[in-house]
mmCIF file of N, CA, C and O in Angstrom:
data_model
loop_
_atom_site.group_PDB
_atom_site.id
_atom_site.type_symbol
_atom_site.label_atom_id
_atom_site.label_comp_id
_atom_site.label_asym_id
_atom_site.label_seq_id
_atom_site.Cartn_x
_atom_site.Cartn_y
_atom_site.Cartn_z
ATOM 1 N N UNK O 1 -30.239 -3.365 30.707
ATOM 2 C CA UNK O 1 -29.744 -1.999 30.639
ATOM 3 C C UNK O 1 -30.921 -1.057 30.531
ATOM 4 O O UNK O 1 -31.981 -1.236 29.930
ATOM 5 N N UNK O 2 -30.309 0.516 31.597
ATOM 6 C CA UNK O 2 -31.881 0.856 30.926
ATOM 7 C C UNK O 2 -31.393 2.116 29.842
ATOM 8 O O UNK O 2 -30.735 3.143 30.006
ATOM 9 N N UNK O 3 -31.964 1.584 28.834
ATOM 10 C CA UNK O 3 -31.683 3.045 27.568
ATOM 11 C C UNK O 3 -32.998 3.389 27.636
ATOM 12 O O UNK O 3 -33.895 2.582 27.882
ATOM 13 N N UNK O 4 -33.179 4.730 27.395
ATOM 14 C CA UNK O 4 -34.551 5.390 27.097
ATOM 15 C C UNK O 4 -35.082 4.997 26.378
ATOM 16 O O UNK O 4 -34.292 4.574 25.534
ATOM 17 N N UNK O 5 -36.359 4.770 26.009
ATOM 18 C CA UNK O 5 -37.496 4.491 25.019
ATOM 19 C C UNK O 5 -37.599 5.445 24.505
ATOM 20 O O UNK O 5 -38.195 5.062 23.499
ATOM 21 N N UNK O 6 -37.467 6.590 24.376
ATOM 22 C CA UNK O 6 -37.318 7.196 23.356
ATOM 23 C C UNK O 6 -36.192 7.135 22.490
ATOM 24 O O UNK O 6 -36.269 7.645 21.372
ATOM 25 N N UNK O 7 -35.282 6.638 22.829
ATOM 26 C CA UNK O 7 -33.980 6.373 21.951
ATOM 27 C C UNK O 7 -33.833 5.440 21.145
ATOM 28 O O UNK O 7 -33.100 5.363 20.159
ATOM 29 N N UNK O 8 -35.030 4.230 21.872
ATOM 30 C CA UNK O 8 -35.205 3.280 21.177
ATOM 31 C C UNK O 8 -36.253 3.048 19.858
ATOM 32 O O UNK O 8 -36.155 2.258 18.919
ATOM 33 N N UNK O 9 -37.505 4.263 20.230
ATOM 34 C CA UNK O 9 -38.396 4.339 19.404
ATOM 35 C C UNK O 9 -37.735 4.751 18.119
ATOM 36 O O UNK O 9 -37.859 4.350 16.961
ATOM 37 N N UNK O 10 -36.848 5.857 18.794
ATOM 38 C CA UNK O 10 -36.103 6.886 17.213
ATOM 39 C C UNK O 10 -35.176 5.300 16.214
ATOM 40 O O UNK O 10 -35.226 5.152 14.993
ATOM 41 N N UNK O 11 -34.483 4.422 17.137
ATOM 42 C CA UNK O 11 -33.521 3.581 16.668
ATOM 43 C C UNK O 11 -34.601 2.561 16.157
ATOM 44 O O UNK O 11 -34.011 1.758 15.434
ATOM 45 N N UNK O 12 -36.027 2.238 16.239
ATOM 46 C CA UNK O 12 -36.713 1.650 15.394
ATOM 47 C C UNK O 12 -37.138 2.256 14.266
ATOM 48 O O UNK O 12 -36.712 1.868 13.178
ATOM 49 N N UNK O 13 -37.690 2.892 14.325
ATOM 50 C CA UNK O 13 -38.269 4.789 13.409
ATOM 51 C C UNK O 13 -37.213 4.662 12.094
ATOM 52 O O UNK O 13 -37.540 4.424 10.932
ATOM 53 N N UNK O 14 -35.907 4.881 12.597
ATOM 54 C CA UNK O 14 -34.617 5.037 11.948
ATOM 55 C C UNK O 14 -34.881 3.349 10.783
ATOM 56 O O UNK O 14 -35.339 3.465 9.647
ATOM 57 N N UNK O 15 -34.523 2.073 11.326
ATOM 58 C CA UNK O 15 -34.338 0.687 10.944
ATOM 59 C C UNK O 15 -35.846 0.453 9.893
ATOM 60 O O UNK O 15 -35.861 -0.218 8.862
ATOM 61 N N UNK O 16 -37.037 1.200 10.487
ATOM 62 C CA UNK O 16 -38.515 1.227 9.814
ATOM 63 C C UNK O 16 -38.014 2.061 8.462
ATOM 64 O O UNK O 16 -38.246 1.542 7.370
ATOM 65 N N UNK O 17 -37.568 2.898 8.497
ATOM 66 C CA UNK O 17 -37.574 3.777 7.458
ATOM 67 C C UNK O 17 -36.365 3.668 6.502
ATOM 68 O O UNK O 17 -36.580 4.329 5.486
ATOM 69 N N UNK O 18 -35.039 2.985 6.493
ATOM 70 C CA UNK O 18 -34.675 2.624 5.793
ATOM 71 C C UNK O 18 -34.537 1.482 5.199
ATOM 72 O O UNK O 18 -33.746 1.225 4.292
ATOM 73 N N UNK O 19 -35.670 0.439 5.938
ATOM 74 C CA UNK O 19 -35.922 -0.581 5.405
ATOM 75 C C UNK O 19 -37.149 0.077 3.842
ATOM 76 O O UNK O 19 -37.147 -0.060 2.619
ATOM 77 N N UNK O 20 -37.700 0.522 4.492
ATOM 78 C CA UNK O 20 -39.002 1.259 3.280
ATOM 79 C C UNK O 20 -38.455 1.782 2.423
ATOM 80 O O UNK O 20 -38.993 1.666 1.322
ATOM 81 N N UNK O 21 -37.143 2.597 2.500
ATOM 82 C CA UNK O 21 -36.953 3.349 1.291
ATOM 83 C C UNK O 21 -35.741 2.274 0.482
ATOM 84 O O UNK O 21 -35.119 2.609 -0.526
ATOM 85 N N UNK O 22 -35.594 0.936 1.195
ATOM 86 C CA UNK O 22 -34.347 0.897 0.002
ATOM 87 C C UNK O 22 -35.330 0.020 -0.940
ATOM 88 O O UNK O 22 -36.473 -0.314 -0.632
ATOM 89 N N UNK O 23 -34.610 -0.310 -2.243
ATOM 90 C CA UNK O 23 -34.906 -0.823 -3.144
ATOM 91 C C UNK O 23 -35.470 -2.356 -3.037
ATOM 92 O O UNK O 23 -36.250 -3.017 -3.723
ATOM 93 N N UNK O 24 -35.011 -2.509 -2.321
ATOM 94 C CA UNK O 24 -35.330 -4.245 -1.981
ATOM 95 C C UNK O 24 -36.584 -4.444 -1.614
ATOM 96 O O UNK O 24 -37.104 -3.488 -1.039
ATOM 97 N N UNK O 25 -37.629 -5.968 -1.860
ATOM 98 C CA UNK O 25 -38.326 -6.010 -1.362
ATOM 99 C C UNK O 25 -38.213 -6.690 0.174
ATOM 100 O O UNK O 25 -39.009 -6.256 1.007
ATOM 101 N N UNK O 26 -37.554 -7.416 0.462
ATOM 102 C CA UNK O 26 -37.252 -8.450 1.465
ATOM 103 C C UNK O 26 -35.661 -7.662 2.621
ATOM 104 O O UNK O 26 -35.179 -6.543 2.447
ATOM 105 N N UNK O 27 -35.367 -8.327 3.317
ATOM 106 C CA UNK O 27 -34.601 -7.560 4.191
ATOM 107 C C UNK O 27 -34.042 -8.685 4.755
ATOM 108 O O UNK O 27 -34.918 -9.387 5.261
ATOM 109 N N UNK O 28 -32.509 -9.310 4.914
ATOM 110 C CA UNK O 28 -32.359 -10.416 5.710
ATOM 111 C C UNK O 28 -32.277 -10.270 7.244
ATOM 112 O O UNK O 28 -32.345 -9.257 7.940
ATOM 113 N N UNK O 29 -32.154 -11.234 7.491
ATOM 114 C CA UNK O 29 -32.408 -11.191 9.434
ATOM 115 C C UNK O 29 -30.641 -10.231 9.818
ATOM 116 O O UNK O 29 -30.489 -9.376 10.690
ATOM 117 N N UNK O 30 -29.625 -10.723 8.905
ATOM 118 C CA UNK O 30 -28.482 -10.852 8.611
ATOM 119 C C UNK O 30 -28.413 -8.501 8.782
ATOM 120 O O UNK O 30 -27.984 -7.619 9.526
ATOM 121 N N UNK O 31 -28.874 -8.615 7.999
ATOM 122 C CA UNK O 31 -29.067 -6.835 7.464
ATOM 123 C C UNK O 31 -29.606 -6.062 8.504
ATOM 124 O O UNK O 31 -29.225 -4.928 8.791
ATOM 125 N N UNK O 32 -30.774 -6.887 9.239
ATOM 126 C CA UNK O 32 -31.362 -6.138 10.293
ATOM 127 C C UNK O 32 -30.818 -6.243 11.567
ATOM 128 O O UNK O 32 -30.731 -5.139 12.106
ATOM 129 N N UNK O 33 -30.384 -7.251 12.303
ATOM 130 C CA UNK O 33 -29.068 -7.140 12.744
ATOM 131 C C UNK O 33 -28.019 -6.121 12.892
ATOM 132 O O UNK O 33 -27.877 -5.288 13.787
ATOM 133 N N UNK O 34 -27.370 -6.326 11.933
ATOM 134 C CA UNK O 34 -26.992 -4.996 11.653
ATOM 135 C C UNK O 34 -26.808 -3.412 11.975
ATOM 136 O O UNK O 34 -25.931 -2.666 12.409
ATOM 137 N N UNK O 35 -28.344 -3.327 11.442
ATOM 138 C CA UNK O 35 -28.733 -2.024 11.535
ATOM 139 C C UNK O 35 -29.053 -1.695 13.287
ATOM 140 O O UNK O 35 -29.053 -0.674 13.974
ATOM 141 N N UNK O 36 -29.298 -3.068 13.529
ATOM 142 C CA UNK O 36 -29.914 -2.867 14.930
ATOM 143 C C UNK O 36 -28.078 -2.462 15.797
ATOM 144 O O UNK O 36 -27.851 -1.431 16.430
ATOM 145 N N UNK O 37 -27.239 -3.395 15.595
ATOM 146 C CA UNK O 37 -25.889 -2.881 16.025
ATOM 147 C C UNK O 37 -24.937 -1.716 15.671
ATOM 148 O O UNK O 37 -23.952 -1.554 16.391
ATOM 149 N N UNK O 38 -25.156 -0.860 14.580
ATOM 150 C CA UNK O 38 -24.904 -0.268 14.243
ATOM 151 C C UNK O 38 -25.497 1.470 14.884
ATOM 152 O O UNK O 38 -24.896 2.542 14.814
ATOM 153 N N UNK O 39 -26.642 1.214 15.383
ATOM 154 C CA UNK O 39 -27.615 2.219 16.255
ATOM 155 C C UNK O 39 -26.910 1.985 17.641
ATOM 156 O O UNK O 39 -26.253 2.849 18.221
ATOM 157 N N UNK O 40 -27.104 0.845 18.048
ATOM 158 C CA UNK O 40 -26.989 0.712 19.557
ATOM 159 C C UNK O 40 -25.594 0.902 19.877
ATOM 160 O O UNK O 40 -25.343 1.128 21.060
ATOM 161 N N UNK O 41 -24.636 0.855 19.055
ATOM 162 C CA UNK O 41 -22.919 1.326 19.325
ATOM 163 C C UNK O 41 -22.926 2.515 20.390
ATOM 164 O O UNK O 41 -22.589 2.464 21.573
ATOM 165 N N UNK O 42 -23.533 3.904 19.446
ATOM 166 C CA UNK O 42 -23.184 4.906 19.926
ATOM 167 C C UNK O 42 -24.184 5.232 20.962
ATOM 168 O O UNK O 42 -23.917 6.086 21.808
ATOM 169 N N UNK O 43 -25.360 4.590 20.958
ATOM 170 C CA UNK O 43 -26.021 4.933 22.409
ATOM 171 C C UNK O 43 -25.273 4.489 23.875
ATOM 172 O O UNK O 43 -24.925 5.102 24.884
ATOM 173 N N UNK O 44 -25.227 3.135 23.435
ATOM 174 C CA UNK O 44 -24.835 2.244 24.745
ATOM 175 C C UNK O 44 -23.829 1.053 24.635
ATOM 176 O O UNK O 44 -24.291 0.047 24.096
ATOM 177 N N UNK O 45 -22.756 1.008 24.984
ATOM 178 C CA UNK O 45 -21.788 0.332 24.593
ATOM 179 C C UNK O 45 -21.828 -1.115 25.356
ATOM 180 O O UNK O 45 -21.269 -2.064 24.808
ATOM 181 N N UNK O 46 -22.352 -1.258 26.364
ATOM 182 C CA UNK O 46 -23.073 -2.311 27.376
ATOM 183 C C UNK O 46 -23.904 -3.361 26.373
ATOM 184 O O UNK O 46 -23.581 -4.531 26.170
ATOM 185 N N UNK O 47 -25.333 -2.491 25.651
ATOM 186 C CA UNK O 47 -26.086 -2.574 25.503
ATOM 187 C C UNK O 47 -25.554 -3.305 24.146
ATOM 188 O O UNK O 47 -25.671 -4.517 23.964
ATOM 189 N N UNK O 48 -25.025 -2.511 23.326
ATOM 190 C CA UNK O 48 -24.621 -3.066 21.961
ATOM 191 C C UNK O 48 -23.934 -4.306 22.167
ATOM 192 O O UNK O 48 -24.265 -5.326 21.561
ATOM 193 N N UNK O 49 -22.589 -4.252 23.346
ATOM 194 C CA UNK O 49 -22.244 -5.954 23.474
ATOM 195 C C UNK O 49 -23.133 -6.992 23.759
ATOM 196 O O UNK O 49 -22.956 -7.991 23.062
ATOM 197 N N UNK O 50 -24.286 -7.069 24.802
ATOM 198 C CA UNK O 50 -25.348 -7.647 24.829
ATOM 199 C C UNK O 50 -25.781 -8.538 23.334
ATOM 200 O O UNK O 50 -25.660 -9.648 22.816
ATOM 201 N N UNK O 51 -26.411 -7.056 23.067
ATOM 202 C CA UNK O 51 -26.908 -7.359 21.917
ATOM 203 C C UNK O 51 -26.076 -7.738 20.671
ATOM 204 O O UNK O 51 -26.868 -7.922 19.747
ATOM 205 N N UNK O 52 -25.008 -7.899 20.334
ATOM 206 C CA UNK O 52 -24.127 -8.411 19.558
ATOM 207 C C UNK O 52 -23.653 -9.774 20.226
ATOM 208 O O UNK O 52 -23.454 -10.647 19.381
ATOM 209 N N UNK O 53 -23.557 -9.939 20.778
ATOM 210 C CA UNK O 53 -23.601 -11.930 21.885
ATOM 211 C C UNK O 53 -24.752 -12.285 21.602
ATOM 212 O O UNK O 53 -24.727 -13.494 21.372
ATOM 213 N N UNK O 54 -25.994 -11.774 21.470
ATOM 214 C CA UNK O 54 -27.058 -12.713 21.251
ATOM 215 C C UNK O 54 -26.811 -13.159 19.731
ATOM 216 O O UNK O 54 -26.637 -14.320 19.360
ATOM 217 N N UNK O 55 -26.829 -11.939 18.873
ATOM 218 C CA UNK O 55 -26.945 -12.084 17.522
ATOM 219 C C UNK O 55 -25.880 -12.609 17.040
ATOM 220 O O UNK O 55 -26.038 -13.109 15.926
ATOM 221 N N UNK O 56 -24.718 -12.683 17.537
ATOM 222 C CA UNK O 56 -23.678 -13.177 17.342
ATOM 223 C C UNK O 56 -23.554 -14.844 17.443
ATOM 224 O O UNK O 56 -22.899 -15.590 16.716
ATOM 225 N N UNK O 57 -24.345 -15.157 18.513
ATOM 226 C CA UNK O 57 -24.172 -16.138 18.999
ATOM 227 C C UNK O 57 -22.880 -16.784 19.424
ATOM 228 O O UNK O 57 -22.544 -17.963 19.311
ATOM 229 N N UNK O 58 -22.433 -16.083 19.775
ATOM 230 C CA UNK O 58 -20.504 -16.498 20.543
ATOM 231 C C UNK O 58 -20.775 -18.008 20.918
ATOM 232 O O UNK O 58 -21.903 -18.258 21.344
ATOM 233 N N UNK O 59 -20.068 -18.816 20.832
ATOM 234 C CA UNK O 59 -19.780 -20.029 21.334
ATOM 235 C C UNK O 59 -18.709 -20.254 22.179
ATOM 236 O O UNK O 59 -18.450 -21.263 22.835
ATOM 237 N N UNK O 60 -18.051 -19.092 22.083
ATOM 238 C CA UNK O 60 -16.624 -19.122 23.013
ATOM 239 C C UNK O 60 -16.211 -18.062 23.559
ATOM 240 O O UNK O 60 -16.756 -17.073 23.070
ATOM 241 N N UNK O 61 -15.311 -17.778 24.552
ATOM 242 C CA UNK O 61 -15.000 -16.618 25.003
ATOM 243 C C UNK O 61 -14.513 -15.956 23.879
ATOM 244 O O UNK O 61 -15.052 -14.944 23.430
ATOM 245 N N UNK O 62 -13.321 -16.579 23.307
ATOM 246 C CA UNK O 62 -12.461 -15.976 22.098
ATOM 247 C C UNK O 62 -13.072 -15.432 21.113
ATOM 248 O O UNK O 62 -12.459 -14.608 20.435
ATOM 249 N N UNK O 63 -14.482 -15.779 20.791
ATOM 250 C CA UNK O 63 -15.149 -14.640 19.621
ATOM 251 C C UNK O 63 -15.812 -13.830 20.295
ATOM 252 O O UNK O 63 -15.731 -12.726 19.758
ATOM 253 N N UNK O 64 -16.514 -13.802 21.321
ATOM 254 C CA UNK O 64 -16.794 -12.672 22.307
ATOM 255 C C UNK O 64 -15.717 -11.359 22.363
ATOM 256 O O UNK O 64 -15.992 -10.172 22.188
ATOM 257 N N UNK O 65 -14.597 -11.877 22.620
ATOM 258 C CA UNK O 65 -13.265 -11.337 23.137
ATOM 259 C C UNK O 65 -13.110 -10.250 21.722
ATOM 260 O O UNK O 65 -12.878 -9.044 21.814
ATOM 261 N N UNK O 66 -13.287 -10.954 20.530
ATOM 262 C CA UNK O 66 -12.882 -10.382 19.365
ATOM 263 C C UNK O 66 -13.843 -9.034 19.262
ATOM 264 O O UNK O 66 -13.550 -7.863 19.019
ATOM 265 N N UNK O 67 -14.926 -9.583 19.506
ATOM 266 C CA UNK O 67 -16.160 -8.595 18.814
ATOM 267 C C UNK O 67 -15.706 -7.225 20.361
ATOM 268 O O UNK O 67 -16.117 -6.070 20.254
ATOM 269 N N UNK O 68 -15.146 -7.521 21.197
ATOM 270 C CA UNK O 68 -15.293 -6.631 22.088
ATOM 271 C C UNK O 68 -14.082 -5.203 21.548
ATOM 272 O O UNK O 68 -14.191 -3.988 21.711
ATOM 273 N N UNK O 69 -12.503 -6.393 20.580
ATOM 274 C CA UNK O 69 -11.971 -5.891 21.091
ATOM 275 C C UNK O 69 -11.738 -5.086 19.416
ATOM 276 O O UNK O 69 -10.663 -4.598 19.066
ATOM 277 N N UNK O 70 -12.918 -5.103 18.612
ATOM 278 C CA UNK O 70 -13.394 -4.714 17.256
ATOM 279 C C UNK O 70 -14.043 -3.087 18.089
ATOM 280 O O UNK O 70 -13.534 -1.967 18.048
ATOM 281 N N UNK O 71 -14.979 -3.425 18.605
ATOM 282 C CA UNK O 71 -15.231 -2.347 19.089
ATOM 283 C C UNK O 71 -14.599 -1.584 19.274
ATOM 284 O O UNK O 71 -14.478 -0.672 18.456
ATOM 285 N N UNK O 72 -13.631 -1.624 20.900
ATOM 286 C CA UNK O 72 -13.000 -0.656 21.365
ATOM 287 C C UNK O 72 -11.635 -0.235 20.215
ATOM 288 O O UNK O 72 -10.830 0.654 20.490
ATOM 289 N N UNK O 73 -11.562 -1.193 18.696
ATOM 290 C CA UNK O 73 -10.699 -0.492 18.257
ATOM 291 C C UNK O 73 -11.256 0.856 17.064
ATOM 292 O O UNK O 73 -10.618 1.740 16.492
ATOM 293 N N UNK O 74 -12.800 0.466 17.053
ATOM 294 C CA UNK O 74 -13.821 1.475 15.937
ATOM 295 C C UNK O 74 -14.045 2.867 16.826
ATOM 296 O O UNK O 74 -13.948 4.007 16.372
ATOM 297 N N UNK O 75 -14.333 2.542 18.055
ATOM 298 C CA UNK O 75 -14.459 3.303 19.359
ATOM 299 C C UNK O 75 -13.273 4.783 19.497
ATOM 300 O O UNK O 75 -13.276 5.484 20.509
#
């Protein structure tokens, strides 16, 4: 997909900086994740399913299917 690099710099910028300010020292892969899907929703909806199948790791259509149809119901 192509999203701007600048959208992406700000959506790292963004994940950099509230990793720094929270209280924690450590950050799970689990959390960053996350944050990373939680950015990419409202940019690119392509982009966020992508990237939620990797991190997701779907094994089946049927949890694919779910996470799609989670979306279009937050959407």
């Amino acid at each position: 997909r192509k999203v701007d690099t600048v959208d992406l710099e700000r959506i790292a910028s963004e994940i950099e900086q509230t990793v720094q300010n929270s209280l924690e020292r450590e950050i799970s892969t689990e959390q960053l994740g996350e944050m990373v899907m939680e950015r990419l929703k409202p940019l690119d909806e392509v982009a966020y399913i992508r990237f939620a199948s990797i991190y997701h790791r779907f094994q089946d259509a049927s949890s694919f299917m779910r996470e799609i149809s989670r979306y279009l119901e937050e959407k």
